[in-house]
Coordinates of C-alpha atoms in Angstrom, one line a residue:
M166 CA -48.6 20.6 -1.5
E167 CA -47.5 23.8 -3.3
N168 CA -48.9 24.7 -6.8
S169 CA -47.3 22.3 -9.2
T170 CA -47.0 22.1 -13.0
H171 CA -46.8 19.0 -15.2
Y172 CA -43.4 19.6 -16.7
E173 CA -42.4 17.6 -19.7
I174 CA -38.9 19.0 -19.9
F175 CA -36.0 20.1 -17.6
R176 CA -33.6 22.8 -18.5
L177 CA -29.8 22.1 -17.9
A178 CA -28.7 25.5 -16.7
A179 CA -25.1 24.6 -16.2
Y180 CA -24.3 24.9 -19.9
G181 CA -25.1 28.6 -19.8
D182 CA -24.0 30.9 -22.6
I183 CA -20.4 30.0 -23.4
G184 CA -20.3 31.6 -26.9
Q185 CA -17.6 30.4 -29.3
L186 CA -15.9 28.4 -26.5
K187 CA -18.5 25.7 -27.1
Y188 CA -16.6 24.5 -30.1
F189 CA -13.4 24.2 -28.1
Y190 CA -15.2 22.3 -25.3
F191 CA -16.9 20.1 -28.0
V192 CA -13.5 19.1 -29.5
V193 CA -12.0 18.3 -26.0
V194 CA -15.0 16.2 -25.0
T195 CA -15.0 14.4 -28.3
V196 CA -11.3 13.6 -28.0
L197 CA -11.8 12.3 -24.5
Y198 CA -14.7 10.1 -25.5
V199 CA -12.8 8.6 -28.5
V200 CA -9.8 7.9 -26.2
I201 CA -12.0 6.3 -23.6
I202 CA -13.7 4.1 -26.2
L203 CA -10.5 3.0 -27.8
A204 CA -8.6 2.3 -24.6
N205 CA -11.4 0.4 -22.9
A206 CA -12.4 -1.5 -26.1
L207 CA -8.8 -2.5 -26.7
L208 CA -8.3 -4.0 -23.3
I209 CA -11.7 -5.7 -23.5
G210 CA -10.8 -7.2 -26.9
V211 CA -7.3 -8.3 -25.7
I212 CA -8.7 -10.0 -22.6
C213 CA -11.3 -11.8 -24.6
I214 CA -8.9 -12.9 -27.4
E215 CA -5.9 -13.9 -25.3
R216 CA -6.4 -17.2 -23.5
S217 CA -3.6 -16.5 -21.2
L218 CA -5.7 -13.7 -19.7
H219 CA -8.7 -15.9 -19.1
E220 CA -8.1 -15.8 -15.3
P221 CA -10.4 -14.3 -12.6
M222 CA -8.4 -11.1 -12.1
Y223 CA -8.5 -10.2 -15.8
L224 CA -12.1 -11.2 -16.3
F225 CA -13.1 -8.9 -13.4
L226 CA -11.0 -6.2 -15.1
C227 CA -12.9 -6.8 -18.3
A228 CA -16.2 -6.4 -16.5
L229 CA -14.8 -3.1 -15.1
F230 CA -13.9 -1.8 -18.6
V231 CA -17.3 -2.8 -20.0
N232 CA -19.1 -0.8 -17.2
Q233 CA -16.9 2.2 -17.9
L234 CA -17.9 2.2 -21.6
Y235 CA -21.5 1.9 -20.4
G236 CA -21.2 4.9 -18.0
S237 CA -19.3 7.1 -20.5
T238 CA -22.0 6.5 -23.1
G239 CA -24.6 7.7 -20.6
L240 CA -22.9 11.1 -20.5
F241 CA -20.7 11.9 -23.5
P242 CA -23.2 11.8 -26.5
A243 CA -25.6 14.0 -24.6
L244 CA -22.8 16.3 -23.5
M245 CA -21.6 16.7 -27.0
F246 CA -25.1 17.4 -28.3
Y247 CA -25.9 20.0 -25.7
L248 CA -22.6 21.8 -26.1
L249 CA -23.5 22.6 -29.7
S250 CA -27.2 23.1 -29.2
D251 CA -28.7 26.5 -28.7
T252 CA -31.3 25.1 -26.3
H253 CA -30.4 22.9 -23.3
D254 CA -33.8 21.3 -22.6
I255 CA -34.0 17.6 -21.8
S256 CA -37.2 15.6 -21.9
L257 CA -38.5 14.2 -18.6
L258 CA -38.3 10.6 -20.0
Y259 CA -34.7 11.0 -21.2
C260 CA -33.7 12.7 -17.9
Y261 CA -34.9 9.6 -16.0
F262 CA -33.2 7.3 -18.4
Q263 CA -29.9 9.2 -18.0
I264 CA -30.3 9.0 -14.2
Y265 CA -30.8 5.3 -14.5
V266 CA -27.7 4.7 -16.7
L267 CA -25.4 6.9 -14.6
Y268 CA -26.6 5.5 -11.2
T269 CA -26.3 1.9 -12.4
Y270 CA -22.8 2.7 -13.7
A271 CA -21.8 4.1 -10.3
I272 CA -23.1 1.3 -8.2
T273 CA -21.8 -1.4 -10.6
E274 CA -18.4 0.3 -10.5
F275 CA -18.2 0.2 -6.7
C276 CA -19.4 -3.5 -6.7
N277 CA -16.8 -4.5 -9.3
L278 CA -14.1 -2.9 -7.3
A279 CA -15.3 -4.8 -4.2
V280 CA -15.3 -8.0 -6.2
M281 CA -11.7 -7.3 -7.4
S282 CA -10.5 -6.8 -3.8
Y283 CA -12.1 -10.1 -2.8
D284 CA -10.3 -11.8 -5.7
R285 CA -7.0 -10.3 -4.7
C286 CA -7.6 -11.4 -1.1
M287 CA -8.3 -15.0 -2.1
S288 CA -5.3 -15.0 -4.4
I289 CA -2.8 -13.7 -1.8
C290 CA -4.2 -15.3 1.3
Y291 CA -5.2 -18.7 -0.1
P292 CA -2.9 -19.3 -3.1
L293 CA -3.2 -23.1 -2.9
Q294 CA -7.0 -23.2 -2.7
Y295 CA -7.5 -20.3 -5.1
N296 CA -8.4 -22.3 -8.1
N297 CA -10.9 -24.3 -6.1
I298 CA -12.4 -21.1 -4.6
M299 CA -12.7 -19.2 -7.8
T300 CA -14.6 -21.7 -9.9
P301 CA -16.1 -20.6 -13.3
K302 CA -19.6 -20.7 -11.7
R303 CA -18.5 -18.3 -8.9
I304 CA -16.7 -16.0 -11.4
C305 CA -19.8 -15.7 -13.5
G306 CA -21.9 -15.0 -10.4
L307 CA -19.5 -12.3 -9.2
I308 CA -19.5 -10.6 -12.6
L309 CA -23.3 -10.7 -13.0
L310 CA -24.3 -9.9 -9.4
P311 CA -23.2 -6.2 -9.5
W312 CA -25.2 -5.6 -12.7
V313 CA -28.3 -7.4 -11.4
Y314 CA -28.2 -5.6 -8.1
S315 CA -27.6 -2.1 -9.6
F316 CA -30.3 -2.5 -12.2
F317 CA -32.8 -3.7 -9.7
I318 CA -32.1 -1.2 -6.9
N319 CA -32.1 1.8 -9.3
A320 CA -35.3 0.7 -10.9
I321 CA -36.9 1.1 -7.5
V322 CA -35.3 4.6 -7.0
I323 CA -36.5 5.8 -10.5
S324 CA -40.0 4.4 -10.0
L325 CA -40.3 6.5 -6.8
S326 CA -39.2 9.6 -8.6
L327 CA -41.6 9.0 -11.5
R328 CA -44.6 9.8 -9.3
L329 CA -43.4 13.3 -8.4
Q330 CA -45.0 16.6 -9.4
F331 CA -42.6 19.6 -9.8
C332 CA -42.6 23.3 -8.9
A333 CA -39.7 24.1 -11.2
N334 CA -37.7 22.6 -14.1
V335 CA -34.3 24.2 -14.0
L336 CA -31.3 21.9 -13.0
D337 CA -28.0 23.5 -12.4
R338 CA -26.2 20.5 -13.9
V339 CA -24.9 19.4 -17.3
Y340 CA -26.7 16.0 -16.8
C341 CA -29.6 14.8 -14.8
D342 CA -29.2 13.4 -11.3
N343 CA -31.9 12.1 -9.0
Y344 CA -31.1 14.3 -6.0
S345 CA -31.4 17.5 -8.0
V346 CA -34.6 16.3 -9.6
V347 CA -36.2 15.4 -6.3
K348 CA -35.3 18.8 -4.9
L349 CA -37.5 20.4 -7.5
A350 CA -40.6 18.4 -6.4
C351 CA -43.6 20.0 -4.8
S352 CA -45.1 16.6 -3.8
N353 CA -44.0 14.8 -0.6
T354 CA -40.4 13.4 -1.1
T355 CA -40.1 11.7 2.3
L356 CA -40.1 8.2 0.7
N357 CA -37.6 9.3 -1.9
N358 CA -35.2 10.7 0.7
I359 CA -35.5 7.6 2.9
S360 CA -35.0 5.2 0.0
G361 CA -32.1 7.2 -1.3
L362 CA -30.4 7.1 2.1
V363 CA -31.0 3.4 2.5
V364 CA -29.7 2.6 -1.0
T365 CA -26.6 4.7 -0.5
V366 CA -25.8 3.3 3.0
F367 CA -26.5 -0.3 2.0
S368 CA -24.6 -0.1 -1.3
F369 CA -21.7 1.7 0.4
S370 CA -21.6 -0.9 3.3
C371 CA -21.8 -3.9 0.9
T372 CA -18.8 -2.6 -1.1
I373 CA -16.4 -0.6 1.2
F374 CA -16.5 -2.9 4.2
P375 CA -15.6 -6.1 2.3
T376 CA -12.9 -4.1 0.5
I377 CA -11.4 -2.9 3.9
Y378 CA -11.6 -6.5 5.3
S379 CA -9.9 -7.9 2.2
Y380 CA -7.0 -5.4 2.5
V381 CA -6.7 -6.0 6.2
R382 CA -6.3 -9.8 5.5
I383 CA -3.8 -9.0 2.7
L384 CA -1.8 -6.8 5.0
Q385 CA -1.7 -9.5 7.7
I386 CA -0.4 -12.0 5.2
C387 CA 2.2 -9.6 3.8
L388 CA 3.6 -8.8 7.2
K389 CA 4.3 -12.5 7.7
S390 CA 5.6 -13.2 4.2
S391 CA 8.9 -12.7 2.3
K392 CA 10.0 -9.5 0.6
E393 CA 9.2 -11.0 -2.8
T394 CA 5.7 -11.9 -1.8
R395 CA 5.1 -8.4 -0.4
Q396 CA 6.4 -6.9 -3.7
K397 CA 4.1 -9.1 -5.7
A398 CA 1.1 -8.2 -3.6
F399 CA 2.0 -4.5 -3.8
N400 CA 2.2 -4.7 -7.7
T401 CA -1.2 -6.4 -8.0
C402 CA -3.0 -4.3 -5.3
M403 CA -1.8 -0.8 -6.0
P404 CA -3.7 -0.3 -9.4
H405 CA -6.9 -1.5 -7.6
I406 CA -6.4 0.9 -4.7
A407 CA -5.7 3.8 -7.0
S408 CA -8.8 3.0 -9.0
L409 CA -10.9 2.8 -5.9
L410 CA -9.7 6.1 -4.5
N411 CA -10.0 7.8 -7.9
F412 CA -13.6 6.7 -8.3
S413 CA -14.5 7.4 -4.6
F414 CA -13.2 11.0 -4.8
G415 CA -15.2 11.5 -8.0
C416 CA -18.5 10.4 -6.3
L417 CA -17.6 12.5 -3.2
F418 CA -17.4 15.6 -5.4
V419 CA -20.9 14.9 -6.7
I420 CA -22.4 14.3 -3.3
L421 CA -20.8 17.4 -1.8
Q422 CA -22.0 19.6 -4.6
G423 CA -25.5 18.3 -4.1
R424 CA -25.5 18.9 -0.3
Y425 CA -23.6 22.2 -0.1
D426 CA -23.7 25.6 -1.9
T427 CA -20.8 25.8 -4.3
A428 CA -22.0 28.9 -6.1
H429 CA -18.7 30.7 -5.1
L430 CA -16.7 28.2 -7.2
P431 CA -16.1 29.0 -10.9
A432 CA -18.7 27.4 -13.1
I433 CA -16.1 25.4 -15.1
L434 CA -14.6 24.0 -11.9
R435 CA -18.1 22.9 -10.7
T436 CA -18.8 21.2 -14.0
I437 CA -15.4 19.4 -14.0
L438 CA -16.0 18.1 -10.5
L439 CA -19.5 16.9 -11.5
V440 CA -18.3 14.9 -14.4
Y441 CA -15.0 13.7 -12.8
F442 CA -16.4 10.2 -11.9
L443 CA -17.6 9.7 -15.5
I444 CA -14.4 10.9 -17.2
C445 CA -11.3 10.2 -15.1
P446 CA -11.9 6.5 -14.1
P447 CA -12.8 5.3 -17.6
L448 CA -9.7 7.3 -18.9
F449 CA -7.4 6.5 -16.0
N450 CA -8.0 2.8 -15.4
P451 CA -7.3 1.2 -18.8
L452 CA -4.1 3.3 -19.2
M453 CA -2.9 2.4 -15.7
Y454 CA -3.7 -1.3 -15.9
G455 CA -2.4 -1.5 -19.4
A456 CA 0.9 0.1 -18.3
R457 CA 1.4 -1.5 -14.9
M458 CA 0.3 -5.1 -15.5
V459 CA 2.9 -7.0 -17.4
K460 CA 0.7 -9.7 -18.8
I461 CA -1.8 -7.2 -20.2
R462 CA 1.0 -5.1 -21.7
Q463 CA 2.5 -8.1 -23.3
A464 CA -0.9 -9.3 -24.6
C465 CA -1.6 -5.9 -26.1
K466 CA 1.7 -6.0 -27.9
K467 CA 1.0 -9.5 -29.1
V468 CA -2.5 -8.7 -30.4
L469 CA -1.5 -5.3 -32.0
G470 CA 1.5 -7.1 -33.6
R471 CA -0.9 -9.2 -35.6
Y472 CA -2.2 -6.0 -37.2
P473 CA 0.8 -3.8 -38.1
K474 CA -1.4 -1.1 -39.7
T475 CA -3.3 -0.7 -36.4

């Protein structure tokens, strides 16, 4: 083991010295956060209020929007604070807390998207048995399982990181992530690396493979069905596929920056790619689902119509 120091803080070096631009960035970030809160909260409220939307597909969407609010809150308040702050130090405890929130958000998001693909598969492939398959008990289980799994698995990951001793305390990030923290450790990180790999592979396998299988089954049914059925399947599946690709690319940007040297890229571009998975999906999904799904759009008009001033 190399000489280590008991650090109580980490320094988020990615903020750098941006001068007066910090006020511009602060306004942009604040506007984005307010839009994300309003858009997601609106659709959560509409789905909860309107009984016509108390169907599995919309309840799973509601869970997706709740998770997006949760993940955004893990980033934006801290980001807004550090943009205006003269120092960019983050306590060790809050750093681990932020890692826990952001990682549970990421895994829950992937799991929710996998659950939504399963729901679409059951709806399209087994329309007559759908109501018997998607019982209230199963719906509750499919909504709760991603949260329980992500909270439990990330508690293990964080507990392994808590034991580490560090040789440095400078993170080239605007937020804490576990991989960057582990790289600063002087103590043996073999267990952290193995557990991180196992969690990543297992979580990815349990979400992406069921999603692929669901869409293969949907494609098989569509090829044998009428043009009207294919169009209906396309309209319900396209928003989900777009959400999945959007979030997957965001996570890929983070993974690639952690594994490869991206110092040649402009600092602002590196930062945008790092926060993409925390900004674009929570901003993109409610706008897309609200615009493309007729029942949600009509329900929004109905609910907002009750409050003309709003």
